[in-house]
Coordinates of C-alpha atoms in Angstrom, one line a residue:
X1 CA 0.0 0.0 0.0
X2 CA 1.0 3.2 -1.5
X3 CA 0.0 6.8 -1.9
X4 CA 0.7 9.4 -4.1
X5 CA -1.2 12.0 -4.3
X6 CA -1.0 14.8 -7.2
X7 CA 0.0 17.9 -6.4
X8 CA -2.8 19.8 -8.8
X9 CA -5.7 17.8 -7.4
X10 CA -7.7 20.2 -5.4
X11 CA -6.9 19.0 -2.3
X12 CA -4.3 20.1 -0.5
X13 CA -4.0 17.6 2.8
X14 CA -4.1 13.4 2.4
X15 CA -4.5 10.4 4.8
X16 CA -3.1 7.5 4.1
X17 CA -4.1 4.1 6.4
X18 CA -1.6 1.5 7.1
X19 CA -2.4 -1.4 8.7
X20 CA -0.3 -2.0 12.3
X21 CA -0.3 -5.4 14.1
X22 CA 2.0 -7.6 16.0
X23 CA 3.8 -10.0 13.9
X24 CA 5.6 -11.8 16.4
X25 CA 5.4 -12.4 20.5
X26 CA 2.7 -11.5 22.6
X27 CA 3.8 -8.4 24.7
X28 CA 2.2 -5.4 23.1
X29 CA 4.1 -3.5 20.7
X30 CA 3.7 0.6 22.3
X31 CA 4.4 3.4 19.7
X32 CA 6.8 6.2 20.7
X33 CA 5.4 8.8 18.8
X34 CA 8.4 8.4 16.5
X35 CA 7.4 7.9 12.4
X36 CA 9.8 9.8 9.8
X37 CA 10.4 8.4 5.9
X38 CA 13.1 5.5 5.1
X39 CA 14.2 7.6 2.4
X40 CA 13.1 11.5 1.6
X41 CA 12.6 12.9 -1.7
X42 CA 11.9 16.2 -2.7
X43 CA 10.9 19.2 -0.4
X44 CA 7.2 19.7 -2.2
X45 CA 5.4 18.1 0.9
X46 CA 4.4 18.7 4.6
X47 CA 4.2 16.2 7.1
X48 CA 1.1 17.0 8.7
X49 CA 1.1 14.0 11.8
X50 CA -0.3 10.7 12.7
X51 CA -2.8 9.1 14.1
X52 CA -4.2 5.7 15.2
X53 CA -7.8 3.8 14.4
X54 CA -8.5 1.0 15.5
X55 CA -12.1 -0.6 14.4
X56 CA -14.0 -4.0 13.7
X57 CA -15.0 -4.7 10.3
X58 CA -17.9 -6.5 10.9
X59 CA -19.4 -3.5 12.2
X60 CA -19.2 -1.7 8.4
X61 CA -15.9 -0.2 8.5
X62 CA -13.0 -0.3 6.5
X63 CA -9.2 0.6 6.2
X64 CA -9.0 4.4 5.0
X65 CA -6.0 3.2 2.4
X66 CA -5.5 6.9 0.7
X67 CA -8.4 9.5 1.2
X68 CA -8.4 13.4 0.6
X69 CA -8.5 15.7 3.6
X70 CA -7.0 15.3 7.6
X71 CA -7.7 14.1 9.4
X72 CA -10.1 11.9 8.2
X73 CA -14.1 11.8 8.5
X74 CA -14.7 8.8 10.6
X75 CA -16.7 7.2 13.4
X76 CA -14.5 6.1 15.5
X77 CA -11.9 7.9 18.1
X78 CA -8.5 9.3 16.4
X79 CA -5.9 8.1 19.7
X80 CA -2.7 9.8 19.7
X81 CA 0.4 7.7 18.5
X82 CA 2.8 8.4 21.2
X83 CA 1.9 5.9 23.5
X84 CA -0.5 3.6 21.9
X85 CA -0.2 0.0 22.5
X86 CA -0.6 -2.4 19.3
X87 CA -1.7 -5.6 20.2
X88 CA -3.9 -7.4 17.7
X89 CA -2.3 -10.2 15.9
X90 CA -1.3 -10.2 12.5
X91 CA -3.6 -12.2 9.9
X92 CA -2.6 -14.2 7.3
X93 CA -3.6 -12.6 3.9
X94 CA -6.9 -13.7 2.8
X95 CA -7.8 -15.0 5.9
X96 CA -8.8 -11.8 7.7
X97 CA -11.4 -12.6 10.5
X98 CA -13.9 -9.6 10.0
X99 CA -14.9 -10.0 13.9
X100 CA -11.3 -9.4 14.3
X101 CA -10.0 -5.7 15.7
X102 CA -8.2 -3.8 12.7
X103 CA -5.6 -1.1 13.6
X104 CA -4.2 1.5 11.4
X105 CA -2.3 4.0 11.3
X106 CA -3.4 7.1 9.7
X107 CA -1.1 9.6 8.4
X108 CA -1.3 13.4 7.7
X109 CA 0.2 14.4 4.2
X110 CA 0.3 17.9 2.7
X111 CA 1.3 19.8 -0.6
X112 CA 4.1 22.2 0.2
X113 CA 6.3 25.2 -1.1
X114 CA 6.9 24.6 -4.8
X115 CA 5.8 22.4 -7.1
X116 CA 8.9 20.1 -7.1
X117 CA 6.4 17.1 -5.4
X118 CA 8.2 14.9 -2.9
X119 CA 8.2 12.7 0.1
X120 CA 9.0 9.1 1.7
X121 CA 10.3 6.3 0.1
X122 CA 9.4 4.0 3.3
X123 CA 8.3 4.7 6.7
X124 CA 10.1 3.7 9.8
X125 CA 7.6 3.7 12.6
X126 CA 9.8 3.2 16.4
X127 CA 7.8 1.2 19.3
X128 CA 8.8 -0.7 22.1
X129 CA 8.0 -4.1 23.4
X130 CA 9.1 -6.2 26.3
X131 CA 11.4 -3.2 27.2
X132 CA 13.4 -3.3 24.6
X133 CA 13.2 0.1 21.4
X134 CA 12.4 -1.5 17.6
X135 CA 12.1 0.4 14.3
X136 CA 9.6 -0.7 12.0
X137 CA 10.5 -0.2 8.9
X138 CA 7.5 -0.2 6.5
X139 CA 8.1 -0.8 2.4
X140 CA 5.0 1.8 1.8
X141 CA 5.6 5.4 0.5
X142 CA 3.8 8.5 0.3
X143 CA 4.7 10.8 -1.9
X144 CA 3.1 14.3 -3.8
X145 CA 3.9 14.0 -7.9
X146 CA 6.2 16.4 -8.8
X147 CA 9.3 16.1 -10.7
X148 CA 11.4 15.2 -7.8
X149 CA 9.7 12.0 -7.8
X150 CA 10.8 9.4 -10.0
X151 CA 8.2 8.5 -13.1
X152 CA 7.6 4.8 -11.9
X153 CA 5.3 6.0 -8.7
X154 CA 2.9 8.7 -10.3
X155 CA 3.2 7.6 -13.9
X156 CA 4.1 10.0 -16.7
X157 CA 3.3 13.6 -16.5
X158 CA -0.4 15.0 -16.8
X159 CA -0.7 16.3 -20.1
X160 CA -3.3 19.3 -20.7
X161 CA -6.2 18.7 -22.2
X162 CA -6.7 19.6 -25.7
X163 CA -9.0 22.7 -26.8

């Protein structure tokens, strides 16, 4: 899961949803409020925060994936990520239990200065568990369109439309 967003879309802020859950051991894994890009790109984009969701899908919701505006329009409580304590397991893929509690992590993306686009290749998330300080480090990126991105995440350039 991926977002990238284009920079001449009438919006102007972004969520994006990724889904958190403990992959290993039992001890809850507690967010320090830490979450910064693998790699930055660009300077066309503003970090705008994070926060945490956690729902049931069986009661009609669903993971935000990449929506316009922040933060997002939904039901449920936003909960700060400093502090929070993951600690639903980990589903195989197809196999999700819809009973089961979802968590995700919802984070706040902006257009910036310029029009150069820009933004995380990665995201590196930092929890503890069972004492001991982990970086996640998650292969999804969020990124604005803008020629500081490279072509293979937002596709070639929009053209204008003919008159």
């Amino acid at each position: 899961l991926s977002g990238a967003f284009d920079q001449n879309a009438p919006a102007s802020r972004w969520t994006l949803g990724v889904p958190l859950c403990l992959d290993q051991g039992n001890d809850p894994a507690v967010l320090d409020g830490t979450i910064s890009g693998t790699q930055v790109i660009g300077d066309g984009f503003t970090y705008l925060g994070p926060f945490v969701r956690e729902f049931t899908p069986a009661q009609g919701d669903t993971p935000i994936g990449g929506v316009e505006g922040f933060p997002p329009n939904v039901k449920e409580p936003l909960h700060n990520l400093k502090g929070y304590a993951v600690s639903n397991r980990c589903q195989p893929p197809g196999q999700r239990d819809p009973s089961a509690p979802y968590t995700e992590l919802l984070i706040g993306w902006g257009r910036g200065s310029g029009s150069h686009g820009g933004g995380w290749l990665g995201l590196d998330v930092a929890y503890t568990a069972a004492g001991r300080s982990y970086v996640l480090s998650i292969a999804d990126s969020i990124l604005i369109c803008g020629p500081a991105v490279p072509q293979k995440y937002c596709g070639p350039p929009s053209q204008p439309a003919p008159s």
